[in-house]
PDB file of C-alpha atoms in Angstrom:
ATOM      1  CA  MET A  21     -26.102  -6.241 -78.439  1.00  0.00           C
ATOM      2  CA  PRO A  22     -28.024  -9.555 -78.347  1.00  0.00           C
ATOM      3  CA  GLU A  23     -27.989 -11.518 -75.101  1.00  0.00           C
ATOM      4  CA  LEU A  24     -25.950 -14.709 -75.076  1.00  0.00           C
ATOM      5  CA  ALA A  25     -28.218 -17.760 -74.870  1.00  0.00           C
ATOM      6  CA  LEU A  26     -26.837 -20.180 -72.317  1.00  0.00           C
ATOM      7  CA  LYS A  27     -27.719 -23.840 -72.193  1.00  0.00           C
ATOM      8  CA  SER A  28     -29.418 -24.899 -69.007  1.00  0.00           C
ATOM      9  CA  GLU A  29     -29.487 -28.676 -69.268  1.00  0.00           C
ATOM     10  CA  LEU A  30     -26.927 -31.392 -69.107  1.00  0.00           C
ATOM     11  CA  PRO A  31     -26.515 -33.602 -72.163  1.00  0.00           C
ATOM     12  CA  ASP A  32     -28.544 -36.839 -71.929  1.00  0.00           C
ATOM     13  CA  SER A  33     -25.330 -38.874 -71.927  1.00  0.00           C
ATOM     14  CA  PHE A  34     -23.785 -36.938 -69.018  1.00  0.00           C
ATOM     15  CA  GLN A  35     -22.308 -38.976 -66.166  1.00  0.00           C
ATOM     16  CA  PHE A  36     -21.666 -37.358 -62.810  1.00  0.00           C
ATOM     17  CA  SER A  37     -18.277 -37.999 -61.254  1.00  0.00           C
ATOM     18  CA  GLN A  38     -16.681 -36.962 -58.000  1.00  0.00           C
ATOM     19  CA  SER A  39     -14.848 -34.302 -59.981  1.00  0.00           C
ATOM     20  CA  SER A  40     -17.942 -32.772 -61.579  1.00  0.00           C
ATOM     21  CA  LEU A  41     -19.799 -32.833 -58.242  1.00  0.00           C
ATOM     22  CA  GLN A  42     -16.831 -31.181 -56.509  1.00  0.00           C
ATOM     23  CA  ASP A  43     -16.775 -28.521 -59.241  1.00  0.00           C
ATOM     24  CA  TYR A  44     -20.455 -27.805 -58.546  1.00  0.00           C
ATOM     25  CA  ALA A  45     -19.908 -27.679 -54.784  1.00  0.00           C
ATOM     26  CA  ASP A  46     -16.924 -25.343 -55.232  1.00  0.00           C
ATOM     27  CA  CYS A  47     -18.478 -23.107 -57.886  1.00  0.00           C
ATOM     28  CA  PRO A  48     -21.836 -23.689 -59.641  1.00  0.00           C
ATOM     29  CA  ARG A  49     -20.767 -21.280 -62.401  1.00  0.00           C
ATOM     30  CA  LEU A  50     -17.665 -23.388 -63.098  1.00  0.00           C
ATOM     31  CA  PHE A  51     -19.921 -26.448 -63.364  1.00  0.00           C
ATOM     32  CA  GLN A  52     -22.218 -24.627 -65.790  1.00  0.00           C
ATOM     33  CA  LEU A  53     -19.397 -23.447 -68.016  1.00  0.00           C
ATOM     34  CA  ARG A  54     -17.459 -26.721 -67.953  1.00  0.00           C
ATOM     35  CA  TYR A  55     -20.199 -29.358 -68.142  1.00  0.00           C
ATOM     36  CA  ILE A  56     -23.258 -27.638 -69.618  1.00  0.00           C
ATOM     37  CA  GLU A  57     -21.664 -25.036 -71.896  1.00  0.00           C
ATOM     38  CA  ARG A  58     -18.591 -27.248 -72.457  1.00  0.00           C
ATOM     39  CA  LEU A  59     -16.233 -24.288 -72.277  1.00  0.00           C
ATOM     40  CA  ALA A  60     -12.688 -24.447 -71.000  1.00  0.00           C
ATOM     41  CA  TRP A  61     -12.644 -22.343 -67.847  1.00  0.00           C
ATOM     42  CA  PRO A  62     -10.626 -20.801 -66.402  1.00  0.00           C
ATOM     43  CA  ALA A  63      -8.256 -19.991 -69.210  1.00  0.00           C
ATOM     44  CA  ILE A  64      -4.913 -21.748 -69.072  1.00  0.00           C
ATOM     45  CA  GLU A  65      -2.139 -19.691 -67.518  1.00  0.00           C
ATOM     46  CA  MET A  66       0.888 -19.677 -69.782  1.00  0.00           C
ATOM     47  CA  GLU A  67       3.730 -20.016 -67.261  1.00  0.00           C
ATOM     48  CA  PRO A  68       2.862 -23.179 -65.331  1.00  0.00           C
ATOM     49  CA  VAL A  69       1.210 -25.016 -68.238  1.00  0.00           C
ATOM     50  CA  LEU A  70       4.268 -27.069 -69.169  1.00  0.00           C
ATOM     51  CA  GLU A  71       4.994 -27.921 -65.537  1.00  0.00           C
ATOM     52  CA  ASN A  72       1.358 -28.929 -64.956  1.00  0.00           C
ATOM     53  CA  GLU A  73       1.403 -31.092 -68.082  1.00  0.00           C
ATOM     54  CA  ARG A  74       4.667 -32.717 -67.012  1.00  0.00           C
ATOM     55  CA  ARG A  75       3.245 -33.512 -63.564  1.00  0.00           C
ATOM     56  CA  ARG A  76       0.020 -34.861 -65.069  1.00  0.00           C
ATOM     57  CA  LEU A  77       1.964 -37.196 -67.357  1.00  0.00           C
ATOM     58  CA  ALA A  78       4.219 -38.297 -64.491  1.00  0.00           C
ATOM     59  CA  GLY A  79       1.100 -39.060 -62.419  1.00  0.00           C
ATOM     60  CA  GLU A  80      -0.298 -41.165 -65.272  1.00  0.00           C
ATOM     61  CA  ARG A  81       3.002 -43.054 -65.528  1.00  0.00           C
ATOM     62  CA  PHE A  82       2.987 -43.727 -61.788  1.00  0.00           C
ATOM     63  CA  HIS A  83      -0.607 -45.021 -61.906  1.00  0.00           C
ATOM     64  CA  ARG A  84       0.341 -47.331 -64.799  1.00  0.00           C
ATOM     65  CA  MET A  85       3.366 -48.645 -62.878  1.00  0.00           C
ATOM     66  CA  VAL A  86       1.280 -49.424 -59.790  1.00  0.00           C
ATOM     67  CA  GLN A  87      -1.394 -51.081 -61.916  1.00  0.00           C
ATOM     68  CA  GLN A  88       1.231 -53.266 -63.638  1.00  0.00           C
ATOM     69  CA  HIS A  89       2.785 -54.152 -60.279  1.00  0.00           C
ATOM     70  CA  LEU A  90      -0.583 -55.083 -58.765  1.00  0.00           C
ATOM     71  CA  ILE A  91      -1.440 -57.396 -61.659  1.00  0.00           C
ATOM     72  CA  GLY A  92       1.806 -59.265 -61.056  1.00  0.00           C
ATOM     73  CA  LEU A  93       4.509 -57.805 -63.295  1.00  0.00           C
ATOM     74  CA  PRO A  94       7.922 -57.922 -61.609  1.00  0.00           C
ATOM     75  CA  GLU A  95       9.419 -54.532 -60.788  1.00  0.00           C
ATOM     76  CA  GLU A  96      12.183 -54.789 -63.401  1.00  0.00           C
ATOM     77  CA  LYS A  97       9.583 -55.330 -66.171  1.00  0.00           C
ATOM     78  CA  LEU A  98       7.478 -52.283 -65.378  1.00  0.00           C
ATOM     79  CA  ASP A  99       6.916 -49.901 -68.235  1.00  0.00           C
ATOM     80  CA  PRO A 100       8.103 -47.308 -67.574  1.00  0.00           C
ATOM     81  CA  PHE A 101      10.429 -48.067 -64.713  1.00  0.00           C
ATOM     82  CA  PRO A 102      10.999 -44.973 -62.502  1.00  0.00           C
ATOM     83  CA  ASP A 103      13.374 -42.770 -64.446  1.00  0.00           C
ATOM     84  CA  THR A 104      12.985 -39.486 -62.582  1.00  0.00           C
ATOM     85  CA  GLN A 105      13.523 -38.562 -58.948  1.00  0.00           C
ATOM     86  CA  GLU A 106       9.842 -37.752 -58.628  1.00  0.00           C
ATOM     87  CA  LEU A 107       8.670 -41.117 -59.993  1.00  0.00           C
ATOM     88  CA  GLU A 108      11.281 -42.926 -57.927  1.00  0.00           C
ATOM     89  CA  ARG A 109      10.089 -41.168 -54.744  1.00  0.00           C
ATOM     90  CA  TRP A 110       6.435 -41.988 -55.481  1.00  0.00           C
ATOM     91  CA  TRP A 111       7.380 -45.583 -56.263  1.00  0.00           C
ATOM     92  CA  GLU A 112       9.410 -46.007 -53.058  1.00  0.00           C
ATOM     93  CA  ASN A 113       6.544 -44.491 -51.040  1.00  0.00           C
ATOM     94  CA  TYR A 114       4.098 -46.894 -52.688  1.00  0.00           C
ATOM     95  CA  LEU A 115       6.313 -49.937 -52.010  1.00  0.00           C
ATOM     96  CA  HIS A 116       6.933 -48.902 -48.403  1.00  0.00           C
ATOM     97  CA  LYS A 117       3.245 -48.222 -47.703  1.00  0.00           C
ATOM     98  CA  SER A 118       2.009 -51.388 -49.408  1.00  0.00           C
ATOM     99  CA  LYS A 119       4.352 -53.515 -47.266  1.00  0.00           C
ATOM    100  CA  SER A 120       3.474 -51.789 -44.013  1.00  0.00           C
ATOM    101  CA  LEU A 121      -0.325 -51.981 -44.164  1.00  0.00           C
ATOM    102  CA  THR A 122      -2.064 -54.755 -42.275  1.00  0.00           C
ATOM    103  CA  GLY A 123      -4.275 -57.088 -44.255  1.00  0.00           C
ATOM    104  CA  LEU A 124      -2.438 -56.461 -47.508  1.00  0.00           C
ATOM    105  CA  THR A 125      -1.580 -60.098 -47.968  1.00  0.00           C
ATOM    106  CA  SER A 126      -4.659 -59.848 -50.169  1.00  0.00           C
ATOM    107  CA  LEU A 127      -2.623 -57.835 -52.666  1.00  0.00           C
ATOM    108  CA  THR A 128      -1.333 -61.110 -54.067  1.00  0.00           C
ATOM    109  CA  SER A 129      -4.819 -62.615 -54.306  1.00  0.00           C
ATOM    110  CA  PRO A 130      -6.683 -61.266 -57.348  1.00  0.00           C
ATOM    111  CA  ALA A 131     -10.025 -62.440 -55.921  1.00  0.00           C
ATOM    112  CA  LYS A 132      -9.618 -60.009 -53.020  1.00  0.00           C
ATOM    113  CA  ARG A 133      -8.516 -56.898 -54.880  1.00  0.00           C
ATOM    114  CA  HIS A 134      -9.719 -54.924 -57.863  1.00  0.00           C
ATOM    115  CA  VAL A 135      -7.269 -52.679 -59.704  1.00  0.00           C
ATOM    116  CA  GLU A 136      -8.358 -49.705 -61.843  1.00  0.00           C
ATOM    117  CA  LYS A 137     -12.035 -50.585 -61.439  1.00  0.00           C
ATOM    118  CA  ALA A 138     -14.856 -48.320 -62.626  1.00  0.00           C
ATOM    119  CA  LEU A 139     -18.267 -48.476 -60.980  1.00  0.00           C
ATOM    120  CA  THR A 140     -21.460 -46.741 -62.012  1.00  0.00           C
ATOM    121  CA  ALA A 141     -24.977 -46.420 -60.601  1.00  0.00           C
ATOM    122  CA  PRO A 142     -28.102 -44.537 -61.683  1.00  0.00           C
ATOM    123  CA  VAL A 143     -28.873 -41.218 -60.030  1.00  0.00           C
ATOM    124  CA  GLY A 144     -32.185 -39.937 -61.315  1.00  0.00           C
ATOM    125  CA  ALA A 145     -31.995 -39.585 -65.093  1.00  0.00           C
ATOM    126  CA  TYR A 146     -28.183 -39.696 -65.046  1.00  0.00           C
ATOM    127  CA  HIS A 147     -25.417 -41.975 -63.792  1.00  0.00           C
ATOM    128  CA  LEU A 148     -22.707 -41.534 -61.196  1.00  0.00           C
ATOM    129  CA  ILE A 149     -19.335 -42.985 -62.153  1.00  0.00           C
ATOM    130  CA  ALA A 150     -16.082 -43.443 -60.266  1.00  0.00           C
ATOM    131  CA  LYS A 151     -12.788 -45.049 -61.192  1.00  0.00           C
ATOM    132  CA  TYR A 152     -10.969 -46.611 -58.261  1.00  0.00           C
ATOM    133  CA  ASP A 153      -7.203 -47.134 -58.269  1.00  0.00           C
ATOM    134  CA  LEU A 154      -7.530 -50.097 -55.903  1.00  0.00           C
ATOM    135  CA  ILE A 155     -10.347 -51.715 -53.935  1.00  0.00           C
ATOM    136  CA  LEU A 156      -9.103 -54.204 -51.383  1.00  0.00           C
ATOM    137  CA  PHE A 157     -11.225 -56.707 -49.466  1.00  0.00           C
ATOM    138  CA  THR A 158      -9.493 -58.062 -46.367  1.00  0.00           C
ATOM    139  CA  THR A 159     -10.111 -61.381 -44.643  1.00  0.00           C
ATOM    140  CA  ASP A 160     -11.601 -59.588 -41.609  1.00  0.00           C
ATOM    141  CA  GLY A 161     -14.440 -58.155 -43.742  1.00  0.00           C
ATOM    142  CA  LYS A 162     -13.102 -54.632 -44.199  1.00  0.00           C
ATOM    143  CA  VAL A 163     -12.926 -52.856 -47.514  1.00  0.00           C
ATOM    144  CA  TYR A 164     -10.185 -50.345 -48.365  1.00  0.00           C
ATOM    145  CA  ILE A 165     -10.319 -47.830 -51.178  1.00  0.00           C
ATOM    146  CA  TYR A 166      -6.978 -46.548 -52.436  1.00  0.00           C
ATOM    147  CA  ASP A 167      -6.456 -43.508 -54.617  1.00  0.00           C
ATOM    148  CA  TRP A 168      -2.844 -42.758 -55.488  1.00  0.00           C
ATOM    149  CA  LYS A 169      -2.080 -39.071 -54.987  1.00  0.00           C
ATOM    150  CA  THR A 170       0.786 -37.476 -56.888  1.00  0.00           C
ATOM    151  CA  SER A 171       0.334 -33.861 -55.852  1.00  0.00           C
ATOM    152  CA  ARG A 172       3.279 -31.810 -54.652  1.00  0.00           C
ATOM    153  CA  LYS A 173       2.079 -31.753 -51.064  1.00  0.00           C
ATOM    154  CA  ARG A 174       0.387 -34.614 -49.290  1.00  0.00           C
ATOM    155  CA  PRO A 175      -3.262 -33.599 -48.748  1.00  0.00           C
ATOM    156  CA  ARG A 176      -4.307 -33.273 -45.113  1.00  0.00           C
ATOM    157  CA  GLU A 177      -6.617 -36.028 -43.906  1.00  0.00           C
ATOM    158  CA  GLU A 178      -9.302 -33.511 -42.850  1.00  0.00           C
ATOM    159  CA  TRP A 179      -9.240 -32.002 -46.337  1.00  0.00           C
ATOM    160  CA  MET A 180      -9.571 -35.438 -47.978  1.00  0.00           C
ATOM    161  CA  LEU A 181     -12.466 -36.404 -45.691  1.00  0.00           C
ATOM    162  CA  GLY A 182     -14.291 -33.228 -46.710  1.00  0.00           C
ATOM    163  CA  ARG A 183     -13.894 -33.804 -50.440  1.00  0.00           C
ATOM    164  CA  LEU A 184     -16.731 -35.273 -52.449  1.00  0.00           C
ATOM    165  CA  GLN A 185     -14.347 -37.900 -53.827  1.00  0.00           C
ATOM    166  CA  THR A 186     -14.188 -39.579 -50.411  1.00  0.00           C
ATOM    167  CA  ARG A 187     -17.965 -39.564 -49.992  1.00  0.00           C
ATOM    168  CA  VAL A 188     -18.776 -40.532 -53.584  1.00  0.00           C
ATOM    169  CA  TYR A 189     -16.270 -43.391 -53.684  1.00  0.00           C
ATOM    170  CA  ARG A 190     -17.620 -44.863 -50.441  1.00  0.00           C
ATOM    171  CA  ALA A 191     -21.292 -44.448 -51.360  1.00  0.00           C
ATOM    172  CA  LEU A 192     -20.873 -45.782 -54.892  1.00  0.00           C
ATOM    173  CA  LEU A 193     -18.955 -48.833 -53.661  1.00  0.00           C
ATOM    174  CA  VAL A 194     -21.833 -49.629 -51.277  1.00  0.00           C
ATOM    175  CA  GLN A 195     -24.412 -48.989 -54.028  1.00  0.00           C
ATOM    176  CA  ALA A 196     -22.745 -50.746 -56.981  1.00  0.00           C
ATOM    177  CA  GLY A 197     -19.917 -52.903 -55.624  1.00  0.00           C
ATOM    178  CA  THR A 198     -21.795 -56.020 -54.525  1.00  0.00           C
ATOM    179  CA  TYR A 199     -20.544 -58.038 -57.495  1.00  0.00           C
ATOM    180  CA  LEU A 200     -16.957 -57.310 -56.425  1.00  0.00           C
ATOM    181  CA  ASN A 201     -17.670 -58.905 -53.039  1.00  0.00           C
ATOM    182  CA  ASN A 202     -18.850 -62.363 -54.220  1.00  0.00           C
ATOM    183  CA  ASN A 203     -22.369 -60.913 -54.595  1.00  0.00           C
ATOM    184  CA  CYS A 204     -22.497 -60.032 -50.893  1.00  0.00           C
ATOM    185  CA  PRO A 205     -23.699 -56.492 -50.108  1.00  0.00           C
ATOM    186  CA  ILE A 206     -21.078 -54.068 -48.864  1.00  0.00           C
ATOM    187  CA  GLU A 207     -22.218 -52.313 -45.711  1.00  0.00           C
ATOM    188  CA  PRO A 208     -21.235 -48.660 -45.122  1.00  0.00           C
ATOM    189  CA  GLU A 209     -19.425 -49.516 -41.871  1.00  0.00           C
ATOM    190  CA  GLN A 210     -17.085 -51.876 -43.736  1.00  0.00           C
TER     191      GLN A 210
END
């Protein structure tokens, strides 16, 4: 039986993301199969597939609602307005949290916030890319990165701090986000 020839290089157009880097950190073989071989792995389990798809679509709807709200659409004009208990709960949590955070007066000032913003920077022969749900610059010089989570359970803070998403988003904002900050460099301590 002939040996299967596996590819060993990434395509020239490949862009690293927090997700692909996390896949590599979690399992180099998963990274190889998914990003180099371009194989779907692991195989989809039949039972939860519809539930997972439903949750994914609900998460996309929630992200779209928040984006529309942050660009100034009134709540009653949002498309789609929360029409499930899950979406309604996420929406209420978002509204409550956005009103309770200090410095969020900037939410109404487009010059101080960037919604659904993608940043990219070169890393060797490739690029690193990240898409931010919200980047908020406050009047006291701090920068907040928001990523709306729609998982069943709220992730623990320690878990989030250990994920590559947290590190990549921070590092990439410092590396490539100067233009978002009136061409002033963003320092890591911000």
